[in-house]
mmCIF file of C-alpha atoms in Angstrom:
data_model
loop_
_atom_site.group_PDB
_atom_site.id
_atom_site.type_symbol
_atom_site.label_atom_id
_atom_site.label_comp_id
_atom_site.label_asym_id
_atom_site.label_seq_id
_atom_site.Cartn_x
_atom_site.Cartn_y
_atom_site.Cartn_z
ATOM 1 C CA UNK E 194 42.079 56.754 -192.720
ATOM 2 C CA UNK E 195 39.553 54.006 -192.064
ATOM 3 C CA UNK E 196 37.162 55.532 -194.618
ATOM 4 C CA UNK E 197 40.012 55.803 -197.145
ATOM 5 C CA UNK E 198 40.917 52.180 -196.557
ATOM 6 C CA UNK E 199 37.273 51.119 -197.171
ATOM 7 C CA UNK E 200 37.122 53.200 -200.369
ATOM 8 C CA UNK E 201 40.245 51.612 -201.672
ATOM 9 C CA UNK E 202 39.132 48.129 -200.905
ATOM 10 C CA UNK E 203 35.869 48.806 -202.725
ATOM 11 C CA UNK E 204 37.570 50.264 -205.849
ATOM 12 C CA UNK E 205 40.412 47.701 -206.044
ATOM 13 C CA UNK E 206 38.208 44.637 -205.744
ATOM 14 C CA UNK E 207 39.694 43.807 -202.387
ATOM 15 C CA UNK E 208 36.334 44.110 -200.689
ATOM 16 C CA UNK E 209 34.774 41.457 -202.980
ATOM 17 C CA UNK E 210 37.718 39.109 -202.244
ATOM 18 C CA UNK E 211 37.263 39.903 -198.474
ATOM 19 C CA UNK E 212 33.515 39.138 -198.583
ATOM 20 C CA UNK E 213 34.330 35.767 -200.353
ATOM 21 C CA UNK E 214 36.875 34.872 -197.719
ATOM 22 C CA UNK E 215 34.422 35.681 -194.997
ATOM 23 C CA UNK E 216 31.798 33.404 -196.700
ATOM 24 C CA UNK E 217 34.349 30.580 -196.707
ATOM 25 C CA UNK E 218 34.968 30.972 -192.998
ATOM 26 C CA UNK E 219 31.197 31.277 -192.195
ATOM 27 C CA UNK E 220 30.378 28.198 -194.198
ATOM 28 C CA UNK E 221 33.099 26.167 -192.536
ATOM 29 C CA UNK E 222 32.038 23.835 -189.736
ATOM 30 C CA UNK E 223 35.395 24.381 -187.995
ATOM 31 C CA UNK E 224 35.620 26.849 -185.098
ATOM 32 C CA UNK E 225 38.345 29.502 -185.423
ATOM 33 C CA UNK E 226 40.020 31.701 -182.820
ATOM 34 C CA UNK E 227 41.724 33.806 -185.529
ATOM 35 C CA UNK E 228 40.370 34.790 -189.004
ATOM 36 C CA UNK E 229 43.227 35.605 -191.277
ATOM 37 C CA UNK E 230 42.906 37.854 -194.339
ATOM 38 C CA UNK E 231 45.634 38.625 -196.825
ATOM 39 C CA UNK E 232 44.967 42.023 -198.578
ATOM 40 C CA UNK E 233 46.889 43.106 -201.627
ATOM 41 C CA UNK E 234 47.493 46.844 -201.776
ATOM 42 C CA UNK E 235 49.022 49.258 -204.182
ATOM 43 C CA UNK E 236 50.841 51.941 -202.099
ATOM 44 C CA UNK E 237 50.770 54.523 -204.958
ATOM 45 C CA UNK E 238 46.967 54.222 -205.512
ATOM 46 C CA UNK E 239 46.350 54.549 -201.754
ATOM 47 C CA UNK E 240 48.676 57.613 -201.518
ATOM 48 C CA UNK E 241 46.604 59.320 -204.236
ATOM 49 C CA UNK E 242 43.471 58.790 -202.128
ATOM 50 C CA UNK E 243 45.109 59.722 -198.795
ATOM 51 C CA UNK E 244 48.747 60.589 -198.496
ATOM 52 C CA UNK E 245 48.738 59.987 -194.752
ATOM 53 C CA UNK E 246 47.470 56.420 -195.119
ATOM 54 C CA UNK E 247 49.863 55.751 -198.021
ATOM 55 C CA UNK E 248 52.804 56.997 -195.985
ATOM 56 C CA UNK E 249 51.627 54.907 -192.969
ATOM 57 C CA UNK E 250 51.539 51.749 -195.072
ATOM 58 C CA UNK E 251 55.030 52.366 -196.436
ATOM 59 C CA UNK E 252 56.653 53.200 -193.156
ATOM 60 C CA UNK E 253 54.463 51.841 -190.445
ATOM 61 C CA UNK E 254 52.830 48.703 -191.954
ATOM 62 C CA UNK E 255 51.885 47.215 -188.532
ATOM 63 C CA UNK E 256 49.939 50.354 -187.669
ATOM 64 C CA UNK E 257 48.325 50.354 -191.109
ATOM 65 C CA UNK E 258 47.383 46.735 -190.636
ATOM 66 C CA UNK E 259 45.536 47.659 -187.489
ATOM 67 C CA UNK E 260 43.491 50.282 -189.448
ATOM 68 C CA UNK E 261 42.537 47.690 -192.020
ATOM 69 C CA UNK E 262 41.773 45.232 -189.208
ATOM 70 C CA UNK E 263 39.380 47.693 -187.741
ATOM 71 C CA UNK E 264 37.713 48.257 -191.142
ATOM 72 C CA UNK E 265 37.366 44.562 -191.696
ATOM 73 C CA UNK E 266 35.858 43.914 -188.253
ATOM 74 C CA UNK E 267 33.276 46.643 -188.731
ATOM 75 C CA UNK E 268 32.425 45.284 -192.136
ATOM 76 C CA UNK E 269 32.042 41.797 -190.798
ATOM 77 C CA UNK E 270 29.733 43.005 -187.982
ATOM 78 C CA UNK E 271 27.749 45.445 -190.122
ATOM 79 C CA UNK E 272 27.088 42.896 -192.888
ATOM 80 C CA UNK E 273 26.901 39.842 -190.624
ATOM 81 C CA UNK E 274 29.657 38.045 -192.657
ATOM 82 C CA UNK E 275 30.894 35.703 -189.905
ATOM 83 C CA UNK E 276 28.318 34.856 -187.284
ATOM 84 C CA UNK E 277 30.813 33.319 -184.818
ATOM 85 C CA UNK E 278 33.129 36.298 -184.730
ATOM 86 C CA UNK E 279 33.122 37.993 -181.365
ATOM 87 C CA UNK E 280 36.069 40.445 -180.968
ATOM 88 C CA UNK E 281 38.242 42.509 -183.218
ATOM 89 C CA UNK E 282 41.352 40.746 -181.898
ATOM 90 C CA UNK E 283 40.221 37.731 -183.762
ATOM 91 C CA UNK E 284 40.730 39.442 -187.118
ATOM 92 C CA UNK E 285 44.304 39.144 -188.383
ATOM 93 C CA UNK E 286 45.122 41.249 -191.450
ATOM 94 C CA UNK E 287 48.271 40.813 -193.513
ATOM 95 C CA UNK E 288 49.053 43.622 -195.939
ATOM 96 C CA UNK E 289 50.712 42.440 -199.189
ATOM 97 C CA UNK E 290 52.047 45.388 -201.249
ATOM 98 C CA UNK E 291 52.100 44.814 -204.990
ATOM 99 C CA UNK E 292 55.197 47.005 -205.273
ATOM 100 C CA UNK E 293 57.306 49.587 -203.495
ATOM 101 C CA UNK E 294 58.500 52.985 -204.728
ATOM 102 C CA UNK E 295 61.621 52.604 -207.013
ATOM 103 C CA UNK E 296 63.820 54.578 -204.565
ATOM 104 C CA UNK E 297 67.127 53.411 -202.943
ATOM 105 C CA UNK E 298 65.655 53.859 -199.443
ATOM 106 C CA UNK E 299 63.277 50.948 -200.045
ATOM 107 C CA UNK E 300 65.977 48.503 -201.152
ATOM 108 C CA UNK E 301 67.468 46.262 -198.462
ATOM 109 C CA UNK E 302 71.075 45.657 -199.395
ATOM 110 C CA UNK E 303 73.223 43.883 -196.838
ATOM 111 C CA UNK E 304 76.403 44.704 -198.841
ATOM 112 C CA UNK E 305 76.018 48.393 -198.258
ATOM 113 C CA UNK E 306 77.099 50.335 -195.200
ATOM 114 C CA UNK E 307 75.917 51.556 -192.873
ATOM 115 C CA UNK E 308 73.077 49.234 -191.833
ATOM 116 C CA UNK E 309 70.355 51.780 -190.978
ATOM 117 C CA UNK E 310 67.523 49.278 -191.240
ATOM 118 C CA UNK E 311 65.934 49.980 -187.841
ATOM 119 C CA UNK E 312 62.349 50.780 -188.912
ATOM 120 C CA UNK E 313 59.851 48.091 -189.177
ATOM 121 C CA UNK E 314 58.738 48.717 -192.690
ATOM 122 C CA UNK E 315 58.709 47.129 -196.158
ATOM 123 C CA UNK E 316 61.914 46.660 -198.111
ATOM 124 C CA UNK E 317 62.799 44.975 -201.345
ATOM 125 C CA UNK E 318 65.633 42.523 -201.130
ATOM 126 C CA UNK E 319 67.190 40.580 -204.100
ATOM 127 C CA UNK E 320 69.651 37.828 -203.755
ATOM 128 C CA UNK E 321 70.584 34.243 -204.625
ATOM 129 C CA UNK E 322 69.087 31.325 -202.677
ATOM 130 C CA UNK E 323 71.942 28.990 -201.692
ATOM 131 C CA UNK E 324 70.065 26.743 -199.180
ATOM 132 C CA UNK E 325 66.468 25.916 -198.245
ATOM 133 C CA UNK E 326 65.106 24.220 -195.122
ATOM 134 C CA UNK E 327 62.163 21.962 -194.949
ATOM 135 C CA UNK E 328 58.650 23.313 -194.503
ATOM 136 C CA UNK E 329 57.564 23.276 -190.839
ATOM 137 C CA UNK E 330 54.583 24.503 -188.884
ATOM 138 C CA UNK E 331 54.383 27.661 -186.707
ATOM 139 C CA UNK E 332 51.601 29.183 -184.635
ATOM 140 C CA UNK E 333 49.710 31.907 -186.478
ATOM 141 C CA UNK E 334 47.273 32.503 -183.724
ATOM 142 C CA UNK E 335 46.118 31.080 -180.369
ATOM 143 C CA UNK E 336 43.379 31.560 -177.881
ATOM 144 C CA UNK E 337 44.102 31.826 -174.165
ATOM 145 C CA UNK E 338 41.689 31.652 -171.199
ATOM 146 C CA UNK E 339 42.034 32.689 -167.647
ATOM 147 C CA UNK E 340 42.470 29.680 -165.311
ATOM 148 C CA UNK E 341 40.390 31.276 -162.545
ATOM 149 C CA UNK E 342 36.883 29.924 -163.149
ATOM 150 C CA UNK E 343 35.142 32.884 -161.457
ATOM 151 C CA UNK E 344 36.952 35.389 -163.721
ATOM 152 C CA UNK E 345 34.899 36.849 -166.553
ATOM 153 C CA UNK E 346 37.755 36.185 -168.850
ATOM 154 C CA UNK E 347 37.827 32.463 -168.304
ATOM 155 C CA UNK E 348 35.621 32.233 -171.400
ATOM 156 C CA UNK E 349 35.197 34.090 -174.671
ATOM 157 C CA UNK E 350 37.791 35.460 -176.993
ATOM 158 C CA UNK E 351 39.443 38.298 -175.048
ATOM 159 C CA UNK E 352 42.918 36.801 -175.079
ATOM 160 C CA UNK E 353 43.916 36.237 -178.668
ATOM 161 C CA UNK E 354 47.648 36.194 -179.623
ATOM 162 C CA UNK E 355 48.628 36.521 -183.297
ATOM 163 C CA UNK E 356 52.095 36.160 -184.770
ATOM 164 C CA UNK E 357 53.538 39.412 -185.939
ATOM 165 C CA UNK E 358 56.314 39.872 -188.534
ATOM 166 C CA UNK E 359 59.744 39.632 -186.835
ATOM 167 C CA UNK E 360 58.426 38.042 -183.656
ATOM 168 C CA UNK E 361 59.798 34.792 -182.201
ATOM 169 C CA UNK E 362 57.596 31.786 -181.571
ATOM 170 C CA UNK E 363 57.600 32.339 -177.847
ATOM 171 C CA UNK E 364 56.020 35.828 -178.390
ATOM 172 C CA UNK E 365 52.850 34.068 -179.573
ATOM 173 C CA UNK E 366 52.723 30.980 -177.349
ATOM 174 C CA UNK E 367 54.148 30.701 -173.876
ATOM 175 C CA UNK E 368 53.080 29.431 -170.481
ATOM 176 C CA UNK E 369 53.733 32.510 -168.409
ATOM 177 C CA UNK E 370 50.993 34.840 -169.629
ATOM 178 C CA UNK E 371 48.758 36.204 -166.831
ATOM 179 C CA UNK E 372 45.271 37.692 -166.784
ATOM 180 C CA UNK E 373 45.103 41.420 -166.777
ATOM 181 C CA UNK E 374 41.993 41.358 -164.673
ATOM 182 C CA UNK E 375 42.851 38.953 -161.853
ATOM 183 C CA UNK E 376 46.515 38.164 -162.542
ATOM 184 C CA UNK E 377 45.835 34.442 -162.714
ATOM 185 C CA UNK E 378 47.793 32.346 -165.167
ATOM 186 C CA UNK E 379 46.480 32.030 -168.725
ATOM 187 C CA UNK E 380 46.083 28.630 -170.364
ATOM 188 C CA UNK E 381 45.866 28.104 -174.118
ATOM 189 C CA UNK E 382 42.838 26.463 -175.626
ATOM 190 C CA UNK E 383 44.606 24.051 -177.826
ATOM 191 C CA UNK E 384 41.638 23.242 -180.037
ATOM 192 C CA UNK E 385 41.670 26.846 -181.329
ATOM 193 C CA UNK E 386 45.311 27.002 -182.235
ATOM 194 C CA UNK E 387 45.881 28.102 -185.895
ATOM 195 C CA UNK E 388 48.924 26.686 -187.625
ATOM 196 C CA UNK E 389 50.773 28.030 -190.730
ATOM 197 C CA UNK E 390 53.700 26.870 -192.943
ATOM 198 C CA UNK E 391 57.184 28.408 -192.617
ATOM 199 C CA UNK E 392 60.437 27.840 -194.389
ATOM 200 C CA UNK E 393 63.959 29.004 -193.639
ATOM 201 C CA UNK E 394 65.967 30.218 -196.721
ATOM 202 C CA UNK E 395 69.619 31.180 -196.837
ATOM 203 C CA UNK E 396 70.369 33.913 -199.313
ATOM 204 C CA UNK E 397 73.414 35.841 -200.440
ATOM 205 C CA UNK E 398 73.719 39.180 -202.155
ATOM 206 C CA UNK E 399 73.705 38.985 -205.943
ATOM 207 C CA UNK E 400 76.947 41.028 -206.067
ATOM 208 C CA UNK E 401 78.810 37.840 -205.061
ATOM 209 C CA UNK E 402 78.552 36.773 -208.776
ATOM 210 C CA UNK E 403 81.101 39.425 -209.748
ATOM 211 C CA UNK E 404 83.522 38.097 -207.111
ATOM 212 C CA UNK E 405 83.086 34.554 -208.251
ATOM 213 C CA UNK E 406 83.643 35.496 -211.833
ATOM 214 C CA UNK E 407 87.000 37.020 -210.876
ATOM 215 C CA UNK E 408 86.159 40.673 -211.488
ATOM 216 C CA UNK E 409 88.454 43.094 -209.712
ATOM 217 C CA UNK E 410 86.931 46.103 -207.893
ATOM 218 C CA UNK E 411 90.246 47.411 -206.472
ATOM 219 C CA UNK E 412 89.590 45.912 -203.123
ATOM 220 C CA UNK E 413 92.253 43.683 -201.617
ATOM 221 C CA UNK E 414 89.759 41.760 -199.385
ATOM 222 C CA UNK E 415 86.205 40.636 -200.062
ATOM 223 C CA UNK E 416 83.960 39.036 -197.395
ATOM 224 C CA UNK E 417 80.920 37.114 -198.377
ATOM 225 C CA UNK E 418 78.188 36.272 -195.836
ATOM 226 C CA UNK E 419 74.755 34.725 -196.283
ATOM 227 C CA UNK E 420 71.600 35.995 -194.549
ATOM 228 C CA UNK E 421 68.565 34.110 -193.308
ATOM 229 C CA UNK E 422 65.017 34.799 -194.559
ATOM 230 C CA UNK E 423 61.947 33.404 -192.906
ATOM 231 C CA UNK E 424 59.145 32.644 -195.361
ATOM 232 C CA UNK E 425 55.723 32.338 -193.671
#
């Protein structure tokens, strides 16, 4: 699947964009703990190249992101694109699908029962924005070091924590992480923290318009509830 991912990046122009992003990082005088890459993908085109990888992207996007992460790391090392990069954990890949299959199972509707949305995969959701919060910062990535000076992991980039979709802020940055080698506490190296923008949006299903217009659907009671969306 790694070979297919590389072939797709080359054919779709994603590889050229990736090399350009690497050059921007390499030319920067700033030191990074995490190098973040947003890769646009067309699931249908990938499925034609490799059905297994296409299915992985649609139904296990986090696993697919790790495949592209490995491909990007190998490319960076092979082509010497970012000199200061040390470990694969420093490469953060966000897969951005151009579209999803036009099938009901890929549509997230909070007005339909039952709510069988237990898989961590891509969905399309449409609604009406009724409220928007202010733009705030969140931690995209952080570097941790072992506090035991004699431990080999008290330096380098072994402990890199990257925010994953659906995770809380405390899953990325906390003060109770311990070293897997010596069990000493880990301490964040603040100068390598990577911040991003996030915004909280309140949405409501578009079907509420029919209720507000007074349309009758033979139901004696109608309950309307908003849902929260985190934009990162």
